[in-house]
Amino acid sequence: MSFSAVTPLLQTLSTSDEVTLMSTTTWTRRHIISLADFTNEEYDTVLRTAASFREVLSRRTKKVPTLQGQVVANLFFEPSTRTRSSFELAAKRLSADTLNFTPGSSSLTKGETILDTAKTYLAMGTDLMVIRHREAGVPQAIATEMDRLDSNVGVLNAGDGQHEHPSQALLDLFTICSALDPDYPSFSLLKGKKVAIVGDILHSRVARSNIWSLTASGAEVHLAGPPTLLPKLFEQYTASRDRPSSSLIPHPSPGKLFLHWDLNPALEDADFVMTLRLQKERMTQNLLPSLREYHQQFGITSDRLKLCKPNVKVLHPGPTNRGVEISSELMDDPKISLIPQQVTSGVAVRMALLYLMGSGKA
Ligand code: NCD
């Protein structure tokens, strides 16, 4: 189910005349579960709206009344530091009331089902639910149930198993576009750029969401990792992108996806390098000989970056394991690392998503 909102952002964003970035925004998506069917217009809307909120966050008073009276529930069934805090801060900056759920101290321990927990939050008047779960499909199941109940609730996937993590990929996109043009971080800036995604691709929902957004932008995406962490099944993403727009995945893609079991070809002439954590909590068997050997083969260091474009930038969704997927020295190098900017961008991008999803209900 979808709803339509044409929102005069100028009116809702500012109590003064200070915001001049946008006039109107159209948004028709009720839930954000995956980026597989995101359109280029939606990417651009998110980027432009996030740029407006970045401006709000640079003011002395970093708060707007946009979602006043609305309730945002953060239902994190899996541990999280930055995503959860970022969504909470974003909701508070929009003046929404926030509810935070911790599974260990909830009625889940008394046998309540996840859907019943979600329905409890619905009955309390929740407008937006931000869901993280270790199993793929839980946010979609809750969204389907909310629609079946004919509720107005919007569901945002904050990471489900190995499936997707759309808000992370959108904040990565905003960070990359802002590095290319700080004033106008638009989607088209990525066309022809080379982005390497390195590491534990198999277990990464971040990589899966980034594959959709980055290839849709026209960037070349080069995945690199050992064969145990980058199985050939990832070639199916390239195949599905080549299908006509009437197919199951109706996304037009001018971008290309490449797989490498060696790091060097992925790094050669790269504009951006995204490193990923080895997600041991999702590994069911021993997939690596040792962390030391992994670092030698796939760890990102200043020396390795010499293969890339001279002003290459490095990203990491966090949390990082210093000295494993990325050297400690590189992580702290402000000329190369965009990691702090990713965290900062996260608040503006999540404000944009909550705003766009919540605007139809205001
Ligand atoms: C990622 C996640 O949870 O998928 N982190 C995040 O949301 N910032 C990546 C990870 O856990 O390694």
Short mmCIF file of C-alpha atoms and ligand atoms in Angstrom, two decimals:
data_model
loop_
_atom_site.label_atom_id
_atom_site.label_comp_id
_atom_site.label_asym_id
_atom_site.label_seq_id
_atom_site.Cartn_x
_atom_site.Cartn_y
_atom_site.Cartn_z
CA MET A 1 0.00 0.00 0.00
CA SER A 2 1.32 3.46 -0.70
CA PHE A 3 0.30 6.98 0.12
CA SER A 4 0.98 10.22 -1.60
CA ALA A 5 2.24 13.39 -0.04
CA VAL A 6 3.18 16.64 -1.67
CA THR A 7 4.89 18.49 1.08
CA PRO A 8 5.90 22.11 1.12
CA LEU A 9 9.24 21.49 2.81
CA LEU A 10 9.90 25.19 3.17
CA GLN A 11 6.90 25.53 5.47
CA THR A 12 7.51 22.47 7.61
CA LEU A 13 11.27 22.72 7.97
CA SER A 14 11.71 26.18 9.26
CA THR A 15 10.15 28.56 11.67
CA SER A 16 12.02 31.35 9.88
CA ASP A 17 12.88 32.06 6.24
CA GLU A 18 16.32 30.52 6.54
CA VAL A 19 15.85 27.28 4.59
CA THR A 20 16.05 27.97 0.89
CA LEU A 21 17.12 24.61 -0.52
CA MET A 22 13.85 23.12 -1.68
CA SER A 23 10.35 24.05 -2.70
CA THR A 24 8.24 20.88 -2.93
CA THR A 25 8.87 17.19 -2.44
CA THR A 26 6.78 14.27 -3.65
CA TRP A 27 7.04 10.96 -1.82
CA THR A 28 4.77 7.95 -2.33
CA ARG A 29 6.55 5.12 -0.48
CA ARG A 30 4.99 4.06 2.82
CA HIS A 31 7.68 1.56 3.93
CA ILE A 32 11.43 1.47 3.27
CA ILE A 33 12.46 -2.19 3.37
CA SER A 34 14.87 -2.54 0.44
CA LEU A 35 16.57 -0.39 -2.19
CA ALA A 36 16.00 -2.96 -4.94
CA ASP A 37 13.08 -1.01 -6.41
CA PHE A 38 14.12 2.52 -5.45
CA THR A 39 13.86 4.96 -8.34
CA ASN A 40 16.46 7.57 -9.28
CA GLU A 41 13.92 10.27 -8.32
CA GLU A 42 13.62 8.75 -4.85
CA TYR A 43 17.41 8.70 -4.42
CA ASP A 44 17.57 12.33 -5.47
CA THR A 45 14.72 13.31 -3.15
CA VAL A 46 16.45 11.64 -0.20
CA LEU A 47 19.75 13.38 -1.00
CA ARG A 48 18.15 16.82 -1.42
CA THR A 49 16.06 16.44 1.73
CA ALA A 50 19.10 15.25 3.70
CA ALA A 51 21.04 18.30 2.47
CA SER A 52 18.25 20.51 3.87
CA PHE A 53 18.41 18.76 7.22
CA ARG A 54 22.21 18.96 7.27
CA GLU A 55 21.71 22.72 7.09
CA VAL A 56 19.24 22.54 10.01
CA LEU A 57 21.82 20.55 12.01
CA SER A 58 24.42 23.25 11.47
CA ARG A 59 22.22 25.88 13.17
CA ARG A 60 22.47 26.86 16.81
CA THR A 61 19.01 25.38 17.44
CA LYS A 62 19.19 22.01 15.73
CA LYS A 63 15.53 21.11 16.04
CA VAL A 64 12.46 21.56 13.83
CA PRO A 65 8.78 20.94 14.69
CA THR A 66 8.17 18.77 11.60
CA LEU A 67 7.05 15.53 13.31
CA GLN A 68 5.61 17.11 16.45
CA GLY A 69 2.91 14.86 17.92
CA GLN A 70 4.07 11.77 15.98
CA VAL A 71 5.51 8.68 17.65
CA VAL A 72 8.62 6.92 16.32
CA ALA A 73 9.28 3.48 17.85
CA ASN A 74 12.79 2.03 17.57
CA LEU A 75 12.33 -1.74 17.73
CA PHE A 76 15.89 -3.10 17.75
CA PHE A 77 15.82 -6.86 18.30
CA GLU A 78 19.61 -7.00 17.69
CA PRO A 79 22.50 -5.01 19.25
CA SER A 80 23.34 -1.65 17.69
CA THR A 81 25.20 1.50 18.70
CA ARG A 82 25.23 3.98 15.84
CA THR A 83 22.10 3.03 13.86
CA ARG A 84 19.86 3.04 16.91
CA SER A 85 21.30 6.27 18.40
CA SER A 86 21.22 7.90 14.99
CA PHE A 87 17.52 7.09 14.44
CA GLU A 88 16.68 8.23 17.96
CA LEU A 89 18.49 11.53 17.54
CA ALA A 90 16.97 12.05 14.08
CA ALA A 91 13.45 11.53 15.48
CA LYS A 92 14.14 13.90 18.38
CA ARG A 93 15.56 16.59 16.07
CA LEU A 94 12.22 16.38 14.20
CA SER A 95 10.37 16.82 17.52
CA ALA A 96 8.77 13.35 17.40
CA ASP A 97 8.13 11.36 20.59
CA THR A 98 10.41 8.31 20.65
CA LEU A 99 9.93 4.86 22.13
CA ASN A 100 12.91 2.54 22.55
CA PHE A 101 12.52 -1.17 22.87
CA THR A 102 15.14 -3.50 24.37
CA PRO A 103 14.42 -7.20 23.75
CA GLY A 104 16.18 -8.44 26.93
CA SER A 105 13.82 -6.51 29.18
CA SER A 106 10.68 -6.87 27.04
CA SER A 107 7.68 -9.22 26.94
CA LEU A 108 9.51 -11.25 24.25
CA THR A 109 11.17 -12.97 27.21
CA LYS A 110 7.63 -13.97 28.33
CA GLY A 111 6.83 -15.60 24.98
CA GLU A 112 5.18 -12.71 23.13
CA THR A 113 5.64 -12.89 19.34
CA ILE A 114 7.35 -10.13 17.36
CA LEU A 115 4.11 -9.33 15.52
CA ASP A 116 2.24 -9.00 18.81
CA THR A 117 4.98 -6.67 20.10
CA ALA A 118 4.58 -4.55 16.96
CA LYS A 119 0.79 -4.52 17.38
CA THR A 120 1.23 -3.34 20.97
CA TYR A 121 3.23 -0.36 19.70
CA LEU A 122 0.57 0.24 17.04
CA ALA A 123 -2.15 0.31 19.70
CA MET A 124 -0.18 2.99 21.56
CA GLY A 125 -0.41 5.25 18.53
CA THR A 126 2.99 4.67 16.90
CA ASP A 127 3.29 6.34 13.48
CA LEU A 128 6.68 5.05 12.34
CA MET A 129 8.47 1.82 13.29
CA VAL A 130 12.21 1.42 12.81
CA ILE A 131 13.01 -2.29 12.90
CA ARG A 132 16.28 -4.20 13.23
CA HIS A 133 16.31 -7.99 13.47
CA ARG A 134 18.84 -10.78 13.03
CA GLU A 135 16.45 -12.60 10.67
CA ALA A 136 15.92 -11.36 7.12
CA GLY A 137 12.27 -10.55 6.39
CA VAL A 138 11.08 -9.38 9.81
CA PRO A 139 10.59 -5.69 8.83
CA GLN A 140 8.68 -6.81 5.72
CA ALA A 141 6.48 -9.13 7.83
CA ILE A 142 5.67 -6.28 10.23
CA ALA A 143 4.95 -3.90 7.32
CA THR A 144 2.60 -6.47 5.75
CA GLU A 145 0.78 -6.88 9.06
CA MET A 146 0.47 -3.09 9.51
CA ASP A 147 -1.04 -2.83 6.03
CA ARG A 148 -3.36 -5.77 6.66
CA LEU A 149 -4.64 -3.97 9.74
CA ASP A 150 -5.20 -0.92 7.55
CA SER A 151 -2.98 1.16 9.82
CA ASN A 152 -1.12 4.21 8.61
CA VAL A 153 2.17 3.03 10.11
CA GLY A 154 5.35 3.29 8.04
CA VAL A 155 8.03 0.65 8.61
CA LEU A 156 11.73 1.35 8.08
CA ASN A 157 14.20 -1.52 7.87
CA ALA A 158 17.23 -0.71 10.05
CA GLY A 159 19.00 -3.95 9.06
CA ASP A 160 17.49 -7.44 8.71
CA GLY A 161 19.83 -10.44 8.78
CA GLN A 162 21.92 -10.61 5.64
CA HIS A 163 19.18 -9.00 3.55
CA GLU A 164 19.35 -5.19 3.49
CA HIS A 165 20.24 -2.05 5.42
CA PRO A 166 18.75 0.75 3.28
CA SER A 167 19.36 3.70 5.61
CA GLN A 168 23.06 2.77 5.84
CA ALA A 169 23.42 2.64 2.05
CA LEU A 170 21.57 5.96 1.72
CA LEU A 171 23.87 7.63 4.25
CA ASP A 172 26.86 6.13 2.42
CA LEU A 173 25.46 7.60 -0.80
CA PHE A 174 24.98 11.00 0.82
CA THR A 175 28.54 10.90 2.25
CA ILE A 176 30.06 9.98 -1.13
CA CYS A 177 28.03 12.58 -3.06
CA SER A 178 28.90 15.23 -0.44
CA ALA A 179 32.61 14.39 -0.85
CA LEU A 180 32.19 14.98 -4.60
CA ASP A 181 30.19 18.20 -4.18
CA PRO A 182 29.55 19.46 -0.64
CA ASP A 183 26.96 22.04 -1.76
CA TYR A 184 24.87 19.91 -4.14
CA PRO A 185 25.30 16.21 -3.29
CA SER A 186 23.24 14.91 -6.21
CA PHE A 187 22.84 11.32 -7.41
CA SER A 188 24.25 11.95 -10.90
CA LEU A 189 27.70 12.85 -9.49
CA LEU A 190 28.52 9.15 -9.12
CA LYS A 191 28.20 8.31 -12.81
CA GLY A 192 31.46 6.75 -14.03
CA LYS A 193 33.08 6.65 -10.57
CA LYS A 194 34.68 3.43 -9.36
CA VAL A 195 33.67 2.16 -5.93
CA ALA A 196 35.37 -0.90 -4.39
CA ILE A 197 33.49 -2.81 -1.65
CA VAL A 198 35.94 -5.05 0.19
CA GLY A 199 35.64 -7.82 2.76
CA ASP A 200 32.86 -9.96 4.17
CA ILE A 201 30.33 -9.39 1.39
CA LEU A 202 28.54 -12.71 2.05
CA HIS A 203 27.21 -11.67 5.47
CA SER A 204 26.78 -7.98 4.70
CA ARG A 205 23.35 -6.39 4.37
CA VAL A 206 25.23 -3.08 3.96
CA ALA A 207 26.92 -4.40 0.79
CA ARG A 208 23.62 -5.72 -0.58
CA SER A 209 21.87 -2.35 -0.18
CA ASN A 210 24.90 -0.47 -1.53
CA ILE A 211 24.96 -2.65 -4.64
CA TRP A 212 21.46 -1.37 -5.52
CA SER A 213 22.10 2.32 -4.88
CA LEU A 214 25.60 2.54 -6.32
CA THR A 215 24.91 0.61 -9.54
CA ALA A 216 21.69 2.60 -10.02
CA SER A 217 23.75 5.80 -9.85
CA GLY A 218 25.90 4.71 -12.78
CA ALA A 219 28.98 3.94 -10.66
CA GLU A 220 31.11 0.88 -11.34
CA VAL A 221 30.96 -1.34 -8.27
CA HIS A 222 33.85 -3.76 -7.69
CA LEU A 223 33.32 -6.37 -4.97
CA ALA A 224 36.48 -7.96 -3.52
CA GLY A 225 36.94 -10.66 -0.90
CA PRO A 226 38.12 -14.24 -0.41
CA PRO A 227 35.91 -16.79 -2.25
CA THR A 228 34.45 -17.99 1.07
CA LEU A 229 33.15 -14.45 1.77
CA LEU A 230 32.35 -13.49 -1.82
CA PRO A 231 30.56 -16.45 -3.39
CA LYS A 232 29.79 -16.53 -7.10
CA LEU A 233 26.09 -16.17 -6.32
CA PHE A 234 26.72 -12.42 -6.22
CA GLU A 235 26.92 -12.59 -10.00
CA GLN A 236 23.13 -12.94 -9.91
CA TYR A 237 22.91 -9.26 -8.99
CA THR A 238 24.57 -8.38 -12.29
CA ALA A 239 22.24 -10.72 -14.14
CA SER A 240 19.08 -9.35 -12.52
CA ARG A 241 20.16 -5.82 -13.38
CA ASP A 242 20.34 -6.71 -17.08
CA ARG A 243 16.73 -7.89 -17.23
CA PRO A 244 14.12 -5.67 -18.86
CA SER A 245 12.22 -3.30 -16.61
CA SER A 246 9.11 -5.54 -16.63
CA SER A 247 10.97 -8.27 -14.70
CA LEU A 248 10.76 -9.03 -10.98
CA ILE A 249 13.34 -6.38 -10.17
CA PRO A 250 12.14 -3.41 -12.21
CA HIS A 251 15.17 -1.24 -11.63
CA PRO A 252 16.88 0.39 -14.57
CA SER A 253 20.60 0.13 -14.09
CA PRO A 254 23.22 1.99 -16.03
CA GLY A 255 25.85 0.68 -13.57
CA LYS A 256 28.05 -2.40 -13.62
CA LEU A 257 29.03 -4.93 -10.98
CA PHE A 258 32.36 -6.81 -10.95
CA LEU A 259 33.61 -9.59 -8.66
CA HIS A 260 37.27 -10.04 -7.65
CA TRP A 261 38.88 -12.67 -5.43
CA ASP A 262 42.03 -10.55 -5.41
CA LEU A 263 42.19 -7.08 -3.90
CA ASN A 264 44.40 -5.27 -6.41
CA PRO A 265 42.09 -5.17 -9.47
CA ALA A 266 39.30 -3.82 -7.28
CA LEU A 267 41.53 -1.04 -5.92
CA GLU A 268 43.10 0.02 -9.24
CA ASP A 269 41.93 3.59 -10.00
CA ALA A 270 39.14 3.39 -7.41
CA ASP A 271 37.59 6.71 -6.32
CA PHE A 272 36.06 5.24 -3.15
CA VAL A 273 36.86 2.14 -1.09
CA MET A 274 34.28 0.77 1.33
CA THR A 275 35.65 -1.78 3.81
CA LEU A 276 33.42 -4.17 5.75
CA ARG A 277 33.74 -5.86 9.12
CA LEU A 278 34.20 -9.63 9.32
CA GLN A 279 30.78 -10.47 10.72
CA LYS A 280 31.75 -13.37 12.95
CA GLU A 281 28.34 -13.43 14.64
CA ARG A 282 26.78 -14.42 11.29
CA MET A 283 29.41 -17.01 10.33
CA THR A 284 28.29 -20.59 10.87
CA GLN A 285 31.62 -22.20 9.96
CA ASN A 286 35.32 -21.32 9.83
CA LEU A 287 35.60 -19.33 6.63
CA LEU A 288 39.09 -17.86 7.17
CA PRO A 289 42.50 -19.31 8.03
CA SER A 290 43.39 -16.42 10.43
CA LEU A 291 42.70 -12.72 10.98
CA ARG A 292 46.39 -11.99 10.34
CA GLU A 293 46.29 -13.67 6.96
CA TYR A 294 43.00 -11.94 6.11
CA HIS A 295 44.57 -8.56 6.92
CA GLN A 296 47.56 -9.37 4.72
CA GLN A 297 45.33 -10.23 1.77
CA PHE A 298 42.34 -7.90 2.12
CA GLY A 299 43.15 -5.37 4.85
CA ILE A 300 43.03 -1.76 3.61
CA THR A 301 46.22 0.19 4.37
CA SER A 302 47.75 3.46 3.10
CA ASP A 303 50.23 1.43 1.10
CA ARG A 304 47.48 -0.53 -0.68
CA LEU A 305 45.62 2.69 -1.52
CA LYS A 306 48.51 3.76 -3.77
CA LEU A 307 46.77 1.72 -6.49
CA CYS A 308 43.67 3.95 -6.26
CA LYS A 309 43.04 7.45 -7.61
CA PRO A 310 45.26 10.02 -5.82
CA ASN A 311 42.42 11.53 -3.77
CA VAL A 312 40.69 8.25 -2.93
CA LYS A 313 38.39 8.21 0.12
CA VAL A 314 37.69 5.29 2.44
CA LEU A 315 34.37 4.39 4.07
CA HIS A 316 33.34 1.84 6.71
CA PRO A 317 29.80 1.38 8.10
CA GLY A 318 31.19 0.53 11.54
CA PRO A 319 31.72 -1.01 13.96
CA THR A 320 35.36 -1.47 12.88
CA ASN A 321 37.94 -4.02 13.89
CA ARG A 322 41.10 -1.92 13.79
CA GLY A 323 44.02 -3.75 12.21
CA VAL A 324 41.79 -6.40 10.59
CA GLU A 325 39.78 -4.99 7.67
CA ILE A 326 41.41 -1.53 7.93
CA SER A 327 44.66 -0.29 9.46
CA SER A 328 44.31 1.82 12.57
CA GLU A 329 46.40 4.61 11.07
CA LEU A 330 44.19 4.87 7.97
CA MET A 331 41.01 4.92 10.03
CA ASP A 332 42.24 8.02 11.84
CA ASP A 333 43.54 9.83 8.75
CA PRO A 334 41.14 12.77 8.19
CA LYS A 335 42.41 13.31 4.63
CA ILE A 336 41.34 9.83 3.54
CA SER A 337 38.78 8.44 5.99
CA LEU A 338 35.13 9.46 5.62
CA ILE A 339 34.09 7.33 8.61
CA PRO A 340 33.22 10.27 10.94
CA GLN A 341 31.33 11.97 8.08
CA GLN A 342 29.28 8.78 7.58
CA VAL A 343 28.15 8.93 11.20
CA THR A 344 27.33 12.65 10.95
CA SER A 345 25.50 12.17 7.63
CA GLY A 346 23.50 9.35 9.23
CA VAL A 347 21.47 11.77 11.37
CA ALA A 348 20.58 14.09 8.44
CA VAL A 349 19.71 11.16 6.16
CA ARG A 350 17.55 9.46 8.80
CA MET A 351 15.81 12.78 9.50
CA ALA A 352 15.09 12.92 5.76
CA LEU A 353 13.67 9.38 5.72
CA LEU A 354 11.49 9.88 8.81
CA TYR A 355 10.34 13.21 7.46
CA LEU A 356 9.45 11.82 4.02
CA MET A 357 7.65 8.80 5.47
CA GLY A 358 5.92 10.79 8.19
CA SER A 359 4.89 13.78 6.12
CA GLY A 360 1.75 12.11 4.77
CA LYS A 361 0.43 11.78 8.31
CA ALA A 362 1.23 15.24 9.64
C1 NCD B 1 26.38 -2.73 10.02
C2 NCD B 1 25.21 -3.65 10.32
O1 NCD B 1 24.74 -3.73 11.44
O2 NCD B 1 24.80 -4.29 9.37
N1 NCD B 1 26.59 -1.71 10.93
C3 NCD B 1 25.79 -0.61 11.01
O3 NCD B 1 24.59 -0.67 10.95
N2 NCD B 1 26.41 0.58 11.13
C4 NCD B 1 27.61 -3.46 9.68
C5 NCD B 1 28.21 -4.39 10.70
O4 NCD B 1 27.59 -4.78 11.68
O5 NCD B 1 29.38 -4.74 10.49
#
